[in-house]
GROMACS .gro file of C-alpha atoms in nm:
model
  420
    1MET     CA    1  12.104   7.329   7.983
    2PRO     CA    2  11.911   7.254   8.294
    3SER     CA    3  12.077   6.997   8.575
    4LEU     CA    4  12.230   6.699   8.446
    5TRP     CA    5  12.071   6.542   8.803
    6GLY     CA    6  11.868   6.235   8.737
    7LYS     CA    7  11.928   6.275   8.333
    8LEU     CA    8  12.049   5.913   8.315
    9ARG     CA    9  11.808   5.633   8.273
   10VAL     CA   10  11.884   5.257   8.144
   11PHE     CA   11  11.649   5.044   8.262
   12SER     CA   12  11.228   5.031   8.075
   13ASP     CA   13  10.981   5.000   8.274
   14ALA     CA   14  10.874   4.673   8.144
   15GLU     CA   15  11.257   4.552   8.287
   16LEU     CA   16  11.179   4.706   8.587
   17PHE     CA   17  10.816   4.532   8.652
   18GLN     CA   18  10.986   4.197   8.561
   19LEU     CA   19  11.235   4.238   8.803
   20HIS     CA   20  10.948   4.340   9.047
   21GLN     CA   21  10.755   3.991   8.958
   22GLY     CA   22  11.038   3.829   9.037
   23ALA     CA   23  11.057   3.945   9.352
   24LEU     CA   24  10.719   3.877   9.398
   25ARG     CA   25  10.738   3.519   9.331
   26ILE     CA   26  11.095   3.479   9.576
   27LEU     CA   27  10.891   3.576   9.869
   28GLU     CA   28  10.581   3.353   9.787
   29GLU     CA   29  10.694   3.064   9.644
   30VAL     CA   30  11.063   3.083   9.906
   31GLY     CA   31  10.999   3.339  10.154
   32VAL     CA   32  11.200   3.486  10.411
   33ALA     CA   33  11.299   3.346  10.725
   34PHE     CA   34  11.262   3.542  11.095
   35GLN     CA   35  11.473   3.371  11.330
   36HIS     CA   36  11.324   3.536  11.608
   37PRO     CA   37  10.968   3.398  11.784
   38GLN     CA   38  10.893   3.697  11.909
   39PHE     CA   39  10.905   3.874  11.600
   40LEU     CA   40  10.703   3.602  11.430
   41GLU     CA   41  10.423   3.603  11.726
   42ARG     CA   42  10.395   3.962  11.660
   43LEU     CA   43  10.352   3.961  11.313
   44ALA     CA   44  10.109   3.662  11.304
   45ALA     CA   45   9.898   3.896  11.519
   46ALA     CA   46   9.898   4.124  11.240
   47GLU     CA   47   9.585   3.849  11.091
   48SER     CA   48   9.754   3.988  10.724
   49GLY     CA   49   9.757   3.609  10.531
   50VAL     CA   50  10.143   3.553  10.544
   51LYS     CA   51  10.173   3.242  10.577
   52ILE     CA   52  10.415   3.154  10.891
   53ASP     CA   53  10.609   2.826  10.991
   54PHE     CA   54  10.709   2.843  11.349
   55ASP     CA   55  10.922   2.537  11.286
   56THR     CA   56  11.136   2.704  11.060
   57CYS     CA   57  11.099   3.045  11.117
   58VAL     CA   58  11.015   3.090  10.710
   59VAL     CA   59  10.727   3.312  10.630
   60LYS     CA   60  10.577   3.366  10.320
   61PHE     CA   61  10.436   3.649  10.155
   62PRO     CA   62  10.106   3.643   9.920
   63PRO     CA   63  10.223   3.937   9.597
   64GLU     CA   64   9.865   4.133   9.736
   65VAL     CA   65  10.010   4.140  10.118
   66VAL     CA   66  10.348   4.270  10.006
   67GLU     CA   67  10.224   4.541   9.738
   68GLU     CA   68   9.936   4.669  10.001
   69ALA     CA   69  10.206   4.680  10.238
   70MET     CA   70  10.450   4.934  10.009
   71ARG     CA   71  10.149   5.089   9.943
   72THR     CA   72  10.047   5.175  10.316
   73ALA     CA   73  10.449   5.186  10.423
   74ARG     CA   74  10.543   5.534  10.593
   75LEU     CA   75  10.825   5.542  10.370
   76VAL     CA   76  11.024   5.863  10.414
   77ASP     CA   77  11.151   5.865  10.070
   78ARG     CA   78  10.865   5.888   9.908
   79ARG     CA   79  10.750   6.233  10.070
   80VAL     CA   80  10.884   6.479   9.798
   81ARG     CA   81  11.065   6.462   9.508
   82PRO     CA   82  11.204   6.802   9.417
   83PRO     CA   83  11.277   6.909   9.070
   84GLN     CA   84  11.651   6.901   9.113
   85VAL     CA   85  11.907   6.821   9.380
   86ARG     CA   86  12.263   6.895   9.470
   87LEU     CA   87  12.458   6.567   9.489
   88GLN     CA   88  12.534   6.571   9.834
   89PHE     CA   89  12.840   6.368  10.025
   90SER     CA   90  12.825   6.233  10.357
   91ALA     CA   91  13.130   6.078  10.510
   92GLU     CA   92  13.097   5.753  10.694
   93GLY     CA   93  13.187   5.376  10.644
   94GLY     CA   94  13.329   5.277  10.959
   95PRO     CA   95  13.634   5.108  10.887
   96THR     CA   96  13.833   4.997  11.236
   97SER     CA   97  14.175   5.114  11.072
   98VAL     CA   98  14.268   5.448  10.934
   99ILE     CA   99  14.589   5.574  10.736
  100ASP     CA  100  14.804   5.763  10.952
  101LEU     CA  101  14.890   6.075  10.859
  102GLU     CA  102  15.241   6.077  10.958
  103THR     CA  103  15.368   5.751  10.873
  104GLY     CA  104  15.115   5.685  10.580
  105GLN     CA  105  15.064   5.343  10.723
  106ARG     CA  106  14.735   5.197  10.816
  107ARG     CA  107  14.665   5.131  11.203
  108PRO     CA  108  14.399   5.064  11.443
  109SER     CA  109  14.154   5.351  11.454
  110THR     CA  110  14.105   5.531  11.790
  111LEU     CA  111  13.848   5.728  11.922
  112GLN     CA  112  14.083   6.055  11.874
  113ASP     CA  113  14.057   5.951  11.501
  114LEU     CA  114  13.681   5.927  11.498
  115ALA     CA  115  13.669   6.279  11.684
  116ASP     CA  116  13.941   6.414  11.366
  117ALA     CA  117  13.742   6.310  11.124
  118VAL     CA  118  13.396   6.497  11.202
  119ARG     CA  119  13.574   6.806  11.286
  120LEU     CA  120  13.769   6.816  10.947
  121ALA     CA  121  13.406   6.675  10.732
  122ASP     CA  122  13.225   6.928  10.968
  123ALA     CA  123  13.459   7.207  10.799
  124LEU     CA  124  13.523   7.135  10.444
  125PRO     CA  125  13.223   7.264  10.211
  126ASN     CA  126  13.117   7.022  10.024
  127ILE     CA  127  13.093   6.739  10.283
  128ASP     CA  128  12.719   6.782  10.373
  129GLY     CA  129  12.664   6.546  10.635
  130VAL     CA  130  12.851   6.244  10.900
  131GLY     CA  131  12.776   5.920  10.909
  132GLU     CA  132  13.061   5.705  11.093
  133PRO     CA  133  13.411   5.770  10.950
  134VAL     CA  134  13.574   5.524  11.164
  135THR     CA  135  13.457   5.257  11.449
  136PRO     CA  136  13.719   5.349  11.671
  137ALA     CA  137  13.896   4.998  11.778
  138ASP     CA  138  14.017   5.103  12.129
  139VAL     CA  139  13.639   5.134  12.248
  140HIS     CA  140  13.468   4.786  12.331
  141PRO     CA  141  13.206   4.696  12.088
  142HIS     CA  142  12.881   4.676  12.308
  143VAL     CA  143  12.953   5.052  12.347
  144TRP     CA  144  13.033   5.150  12.036
  145ASP     CA  145  12.769   5.339  11.951
  146LEU     CA  146  12.740   5.516  12.310
  147PHE     CA  147  13.124   5.683  12.228
  148MET     CA  148  13.042   5.677  11.864
  149TYR     CA  149  12.754   5.952  11.849
  150LYS     CA  150  12.834   6.114  12.147
  151THR     CA  151  13.185   6.189  11.980
  152ILE     CA  152  12.983   6.283  11.633
  153TRP     CA  153  12.670   6.495  11.791
  154SER     CA  154  12.921   6.684  11.995
  155ASN     CA  155  13.164   6.799  11.715
  156THR     CA  156  12.944   6.881  11.414
  157PHE     CA  157  12.582   6.957  11.319
  158LYS     CA  158  12.599   6.727  11.016
  159VAL     CA  159  12.473   6.464  11.204
  160ASP     CA  160  12.256   6.250  10.961
  161GLY     CA  161  12.545   6.087  10.803
  162GLY     CA  162  12.351   6.035  10.402
  163GLY     CA  163  12.018   6.211  10.591
  164VAL     CA  164  11.787   6.275  10.302
  165MET     CA  165  12.070   6.260  10.084
  166GLY     CA  166  12.220   5.883  10.077
  167ARG     CA  167  12.071   5.740  10.356
  168LYS     CA  168  11.923   5.813  10.718
  169GLY     CA  169  12.204   5.872  10.977
  170ASN     CA  170  12.221   5.734  11.337
  171ILE     CA  171  12.120   5.389  11.293
  172ILE     CA  172  12.317   5.182  11.526
  173HIS     CA  173  12.476   4.846  11.556
  174ASN     CA  174  12.484   4.738  11.898
  175ARG     CA  175  12.239   4.472  12.044
  176ASP     CA  176  12.308   4.510  12.370
  177PRO     CA  177  11.935   4.606  12.531
  178ARG     CA  178  12.126   4.828  12.803
  179ALA     CA  179  12.305   5.041  12.556
  180MET     CA  180  12.058   5.073  12.346
  181ARG     CA  181  11.858   5.253  12.638
  182LEU     CA  182  12.126   5.478  12.725
  183LEU     CA  183  12.176   5.569  12.358
  184LEU     CA  184  11.806   5.701  12.377
  185GLU     CA  185  11.855   5.870  12.658
  186MET     CA  186  12.130   6.037  12.477
  187GLY     CA  187  11.889   6.097  12.205
  188ALA     CA  188  11.596   6.238  12.442
  189VAL     CA  189  11.856   6.506  12.503
  190MET     CA  190  11.951   6.572  12.165
  191ARG     CA  191  11.596   6.622  12.062
  192GLY     CA  192  11.496   6.807  12.395
  193GLY     CA  193  11.295   6.573  12.561
  194TRP     CA  194  11.123   6.177  12.512
  195GLU     CA  195  10.845   6.265  12.388
  196GLU     CA  196  11.004   6.542  12.140
  197LEU     CA  197  11.215   6.221  12.082
  198ARG     CA  198  10.908   6.013  11.965
  199GLN     CA  199  10.731   6.285  11.737
  200ARG     CA  200  11.101   6.393  11.530
  201PRO     CA  201  11.261   6.026  11.556
  202LEU     CA  202  11.695   6.018  11.607
  203ILE     CA  203  11.810   5.685  11.620
  204GLY     CA  204  11.726   5.373  11.403
  205ALA     CA  205  11.723   5.009  11.401
  206ASN     CA  206  11.901   4.903  11.098
  207MET     CA  207  11.788   4.629  10.962
  208PRO     CA  208  12.008   4.429  10.691
  209PRO     CA  209  11.946   4.037  10.580
  210GLN     CA  210  12.175   3.760  10.635
  211SER     CA  211  12.160   3.678  10.288
  212PRO     CA  212  12.017   3.480  10.109
  213LEU     CA  213  11.689   3.549  10.249
  214ARG     CA  214  11.704   3.501  10.619
  215TYR     CA  215  11.655   3.809  10.889
  216ASP     CA  216  11.920   3.675  11.175
  217GLU     CA  217  11.733   3.689  11.575
  218ASP     CA  218  11.999   4.013  11.693
  219VAL     CA  219  11.887   4.185  11.422
  220LEU     CA  220  11.497   4.146  11.519
  221GLN     CA  221  11.571   4.193  11.883
  222GLN     CA  222  11.704   4.568  11.769
  223VAL     CA  223  11.438   4.607  11.556
  224LEU     CA  224  11.156   4.548  11.818
  225PHE     CA  225  11.335   4.747  12.048
  226MET     CA  226  11.341   5.065  11.847
  227LEU     CA  227  10.977   5.023  11.745
  228ASP     CA  228  10.869   5.019  12.059
  229ALA     CA  229  11.045   5.333  12.149
  230GLY     CA  230  10.894   5.478  11.893
  231GLN     CA  231  11.219   5.521  11.676
  232TYR     CA  232  11.263   5.454  11.277
  233VAL     CA  233  11.371   5.133  11.114
  234THR     CA  234  11.644   5.140  10.782
  235VAL     CA  235  11.569   4.829  10.591
  236CYS     CA  236  11.883   4.727  10.380
  237SER     CA  237  12.017   4.533  10.103
  238ASN     CA  238  12.327   4.379  10.098
  239ALA     CA  239  12.342   4.070   9.898
  240MET     CA  240  12.667   4.001   9.726
  241GLY     CA  241  12.647   3.814   9.405
  242ALA     CA  242  12.826   3.499   9.363
  243ALA     CA  243  12.832   3.423   9.693
  244GLN     CA  244  12.464   3.501   9.900
  245ALA     CA  245  12.324   3.558   9.572
  246PRO     CA  246  12.303   3.484   9.177
  247ALA     CA  247  12.644   3.560   8.964
  248THR     CA  248  12.361   3.708   8.744
  249LEU     CA  249  12.343   4.097   8.820
  250ALA     CA  250  11.969   4.067   8.757
  251GLY     CA  251  11.951   3.795   8.990
  252ILE     CA  252  12.113   3.999   9.249
  253LEU     CA  253  11.907   4.243   9.225
  254ALA     CA  254  11.600   4.060   9.221
  255LEU     CA  255  11.722   3.870   9.525
  256ASP     CA  256  11.777   4.153   9.683
  257ASN     CA  257  11.421   4.362   9.664
  258ALA     CA  258  11.267   4.079   9.783
  259GLU     CA  259  11.479   4.031  10.066
  260ARG     CA  260  11.418   4.448  10.131
  261LEU     CA  261  11.029   4.393  10.048
  262ALA     CA  262  11.009   4.112  10.326
  263GLY     CA  263  11.166   4.385  10.556
  264LEU     CA  264  10.924   4.691  10.504
  265THR     CA  265  10.595   4.449  10.479
  266ALA     CA  266  10.718   4.279  10.772
  267VAL     CA  267  10.755   4.593  10.968
  268THR     CA  268  10.485   4.795  10.792
  269LEU     CA  269  10.266   4.504  10.957
  270ILE     CA  270  10.353   4.445  11.300
  271SER     CA  271  10.384   4.881  11.340
  272PRO     CA  272  10.201   5.037  11.068
  273ARG     CA  273  10.326   5.404  11.202
  274THR     CA  274  10.674   5.344  11.199
  275GLU     CA  275  10.862   5.554  11.010
  276ILE     CA  276  11.094   5.346  10.697
  277PHE     CA  277  11.373   5.445  10.534
  278ILE     CA  278  11.515   5.197  10.224
  279GLY     CA  279  11.869   5.080  10.159
  280ASN     CA  280  12.010   5.031   9.841
  281HIS     CA  281  12.390   4.869   9.859
  282PRO     CA  282  12.347   4.515   9.617
  283GLY     CA  283  12.692   4.393   9.570
  284TYR     CA  284  12.913   4.139   9.360
  285MET     CA  285  13.221   3.926   9.547
  286ASP     CA  286  13.576   3.947   9.404
  287LEU     CA  287  13.613   3.570   9.309
  288ARG     CA  288  13.998   3.624   9.342
  289THR     CA  289  14.018   3.801   9.679
  290GLY     CA  290  13.639   3.719   9.854
  291ASN     CA  291  13.615   4.073   9.920
  292PHE     CA  292  13.300   4.318   9.834
  293SER     CA  293  13.322   4.504   9.497
  294ASP     CA  294  13.265   4.784   9.579
  295GLY     CA  295  13.427   5.043   9.332
  296SER     CA  296  13.408   4.806   9.029
  297PRO     CA  297  13.179   4.821   8.740
  298GLU     CA  298  12.959   4.551   8.856
  299HIS     CA  299  12.907   4.747   9.190
  300ALA     CA  300  12.823   5.056   8.976
  301LEU     CA  301  12.550   4.845   8.774
  302LEU     CA  302  12.400   4.738   9.048
  303ALA     CA  303  12.311   5.067   9.265
  304LEU     CA  304  12.195   5.198   8.912
  305GLY     CA  305  11.966   4.924   8.887
  306GLY     CA  306  11.874   4.930   9.249
  307HIS     CA  307  11.833   5.265   9.185
  308GLU     CA  308  11.570   5.295   8.872
  309LEU     CA  309  11.399   4.989   9.061
  310LEU     CA  310  11.341   5.206   9.384
  311THR     CA  311  11.265   5.550   9.179
  312TYR     CA  312  11.013   5.322   8.992
  313TYR     CA  313  10.827   5.233   9.322
  314GLY     CA  314  10.792   5.634   9.374
  315VAL     CA  315  11.072   5.579   9.618
  316HIS     CA  316  11.275   5.956   9.550
  317LEU     CA  317  11.472   6.016   9.862
  318SER     CA  318  11.707   5.920  10.091
  319GLY     CA  319  11.738   5.543  10.090
  320HIS     CA  320  11.895   5.531   9.709
  321HIS     CA  321  12.262   5.497   9.906
  322PRO     CA  322  12.526   5.502   9.670
  323VAL     CA  323  12.846   5.461   9.824
  324LEU     CA  324  13.204   5.676   9.746
  325MET     CA  325  13.396   5.331   9.793
  326THR     CA  326  13.726   5.248   9.612
  327LEU     CA  327  13.918   4.910   9.541
  328ALA     CA  328  14.229   5.122   9.631
  329LYS     CA  329  14.376   5.075   9.956
  330THR     CA  330  14.565   5.363   9.986
  331ILE     CA  331  14.577   5.700   9.820
  332GLY     CA  332  14.630   5.728   9.436
  333VAL     CA  333  14.493   5.748   9.116
  334GLN     CA  334  14.281   5.418   9.107
  335ALA     CA  335  14.153   5.611   9.421
  336ALA     CA  336  14.076   5.932   9.240
  337ALA     CA  337  13.968   5.760   8.908
  338GLU     CA  338  13.676   5.513   9.059
  339LYS     CA  339  13.557   5.795   9.282
  340SER     CA  340  13.528   6.046   9.048
  341ALA     CA  341  13.373   5.787   8.761
  342LEU     CA  342  13.100   5.627   9.015
  343ALA     CA  343  13.015   6.021   9.189
  344MET     CA  344  12.878   6.133   8.854
  345LEU     CA  345  12.731   5.861   8.813
  346TRP     CA  346  12.572   5.902   9.113
  347GLY     CA  347  12.488   6.203   9.035
  348LEU     CA  348  12.325   6.117   8.620
  349MET     CA  349  12.121   5.883   8.789
  350GLY     CA  350  11.957   6.085   9.010
  351ALA     CA  351  12.069   5.987   9.390
  352THR     CA  352  12.037   6.294   9.584
  353GLY     CA  353  12.319   6.147   9.781
  354VAL     CA  354  12.665   5.930   9.865
  355CYS     CA  355  12.811   5.807  10.155
  356CYS     CA  356  13.171   5.707  10.284
  357SER     CA  357  13.381   6.008  10.158
  358GLY     CA  358  13.708   5.927  10.294
  359SER     CA  359  13.674   5.566  10.281
  360HIS     CA  360  13.943   5.298  10.100
  361LEU     CA  361  13.925   4.936  10.103
  362TYR     CA  362  13.965   4.832  10.482
  363SER     CA  363  14.036   5.198  10.608
  364TYR     CA  364  14.012   5.549  10.660
  365SER     CA  365  14.237   5.831  10.565
  366LEU     CA  366  14.183   6.230  10.632
  367ALA     CA  367  14.377   6.318  10.303
  368GLN     CA  368  14.097   6.128  10.141
  369MET     CA  369  13.832   6.276  10.267
  370VAL     CA  370  13.976   6.650  10.149
  371ILE     CA  371  14.050   6.446   9.782
  372ASP     CA  372  13.683   6.368   9.791
  373ASN     CA  373  13.558   6.724   9.943
  374GLU     CA  374  13.739   6.880   9.598
  375ILE     CA  375  13.524   6.561   9.375
  376ALA     CA  376  13.219   6.610   9.497
  377GLY     CA  377  13.265   6.998   9.410
  378MET     CA  378  13.394   6.933   9.106
  379VAL     CA  379  13.059   6.711   9.005
  380ASN     CA  380  12.793   6.927   9.125
  381ARG     CA  381  12.956   7.189   8.900
  382ILE     CA  382  12.913   6.955   8.616
  383LEU     CA  383  12.580   6.841   8.745
  384GLU     CA  384  12.444   7.194   8.738
  385GLY     CA  385  12.514   7.220   8.393
  386PHE     CA  386  12.455   7.547   8.242
  387GLU     CA  387  12.177   7.781   8.075
  388ILE     CA  388  12.187   7.890   7.787
  389ASN     CA  389  11.914   8.244   7.713
  390GLU     CA  390  11.964   8.631   7.596
  391GLU     CA  391  12.125   8.723   7.902
  392THR     CA  392  12.386   8.418   7.903
  393LEU     CA  393  12.456   8.434   7.498
  394ALA     CA  394  12.616   8.794   7.608
  395LEU     CA  395  12.523   8.940   7.257
  396ASP     CA  396  12.541   9.299   7.360
  397VAL     CA  397  12.881   9.230   7.575
  398ILE     CA  398  13.035   9.033   7.215
  399LYS     CA  399  12.955   9.389   6.986
  400GLU     CA  400  13.061   9.615   7.304
  401VAL     CA  401  13.397   9.446   7.277
  402GLY     CA  402  13.419   9.402   6.927
  403VAL     CA  403  13.686   9.275   6.668
  404GLY     CA  404  13.980   9.209   6.831
  405GLY     CA  405  13.883   9.346   7.195
  406VAL     CA  406  13.987   9.207   7.509
  407PHE     CA  407  13.715   9.076   7.720
  408LEU     CA  408  13.923   9.066   8.076
  409THR     CA  409  13.901   9.400   8.119
  410HIS     CA  410  13.493   9.454   8.055
  411PRO     CA  411  13.272   9.444   8.380
  412HIS     CA  412  13.057   9.146   8.230
  413THR     CA  413  13.414   8.933   8.319
  414ALA     CA  414  13.433   9.056   8.714
  415ILE     CA  415  13.029   9.005   8.776
  416GLU     CA  416  12.976   8.635   8.582
  417SER     CA  417  13.338   8.516   8.680
  418ARG     CA  418  13.187   8.550   9.056
  419ARG     CA  419  12.893   8.380   9.003
  420ASN     CA  420  13.092   8.040   8.863
   0.00000   0.00000   0.00000
């Protein structure tokens, strides 16, 4: 029995093609707004055939332009597909509150909480990467990234967040040019120099759309800054069904994919050599609360559909970004059940990584990270499967022990038990 990783396939190629065609129709007939004049000017200079309305900032993309960009884009996610992959777990999520270990109550997170979470993640054997476990509420937003990444980089070598697991880590949130320049200086120190930082990008512009079908000015300003600095771009997807997207799961995926393809195409046209990571995080609004429905069945189905669509495109690594989130607000049966079920689904569908170990709805918990570490170990052992062959059948051992014998004292038991 080979590994169970990636054995689950739900949608046919015809259905995935229909999703792709739906996204192309949205891009050609409706378009996407890029609300930054300089970004539009650089897109126009590429002379690609896209149709730009500078008054509304809406760009319409002919299908052939999108498909050419998909073919030529430097998608890090499609460099190699391993025959089987251990599902890797990263500690991130970024809430501004934590569940205090002493009181069990939720409180604003601090820089010390971030350091504690990073050190714990570094010590746990089944936590493979560290992104942003918490966002410190005692740090001014203009310098969040500077303090967060200094703390992360100082306390662990697991610095790629989702990395080649769930998504590329070290994406930044701050839009202030001064803070971004300082962060690049830190990155140059990490890499050993400015040229090394350009050759091996460490810091990425986070390019999430403001659904439906819009990229805001501050996001595009950061993207241009990082393009000029030779760093990478993570084109995300965050459409929330029933609010920012249609209420049907297929409609959410079509709109979500259109936004993602628009970002990918625009970045590739402006800067063909830029490395691009792809995010996959569509969701559904819980109409009772207005919350993002992480941990819900709809969230799982959307992640599955988005993953299969990316696989259909030939994208296999680091961009699938399923999350180990839960609708639970604290440690308990609900959190354990939702996280275990989702983690197993992510492995079966072939994701290479899962982010948000330790996260609850609205908050972060060191105790939950320890629990998630155990879930990670259990899930990966199940996904590993087992082999059936002459050696594992152990027929010789069965003959030696014979009828009514004891396997506990046989040397074979000690040897094989250590392997499991």
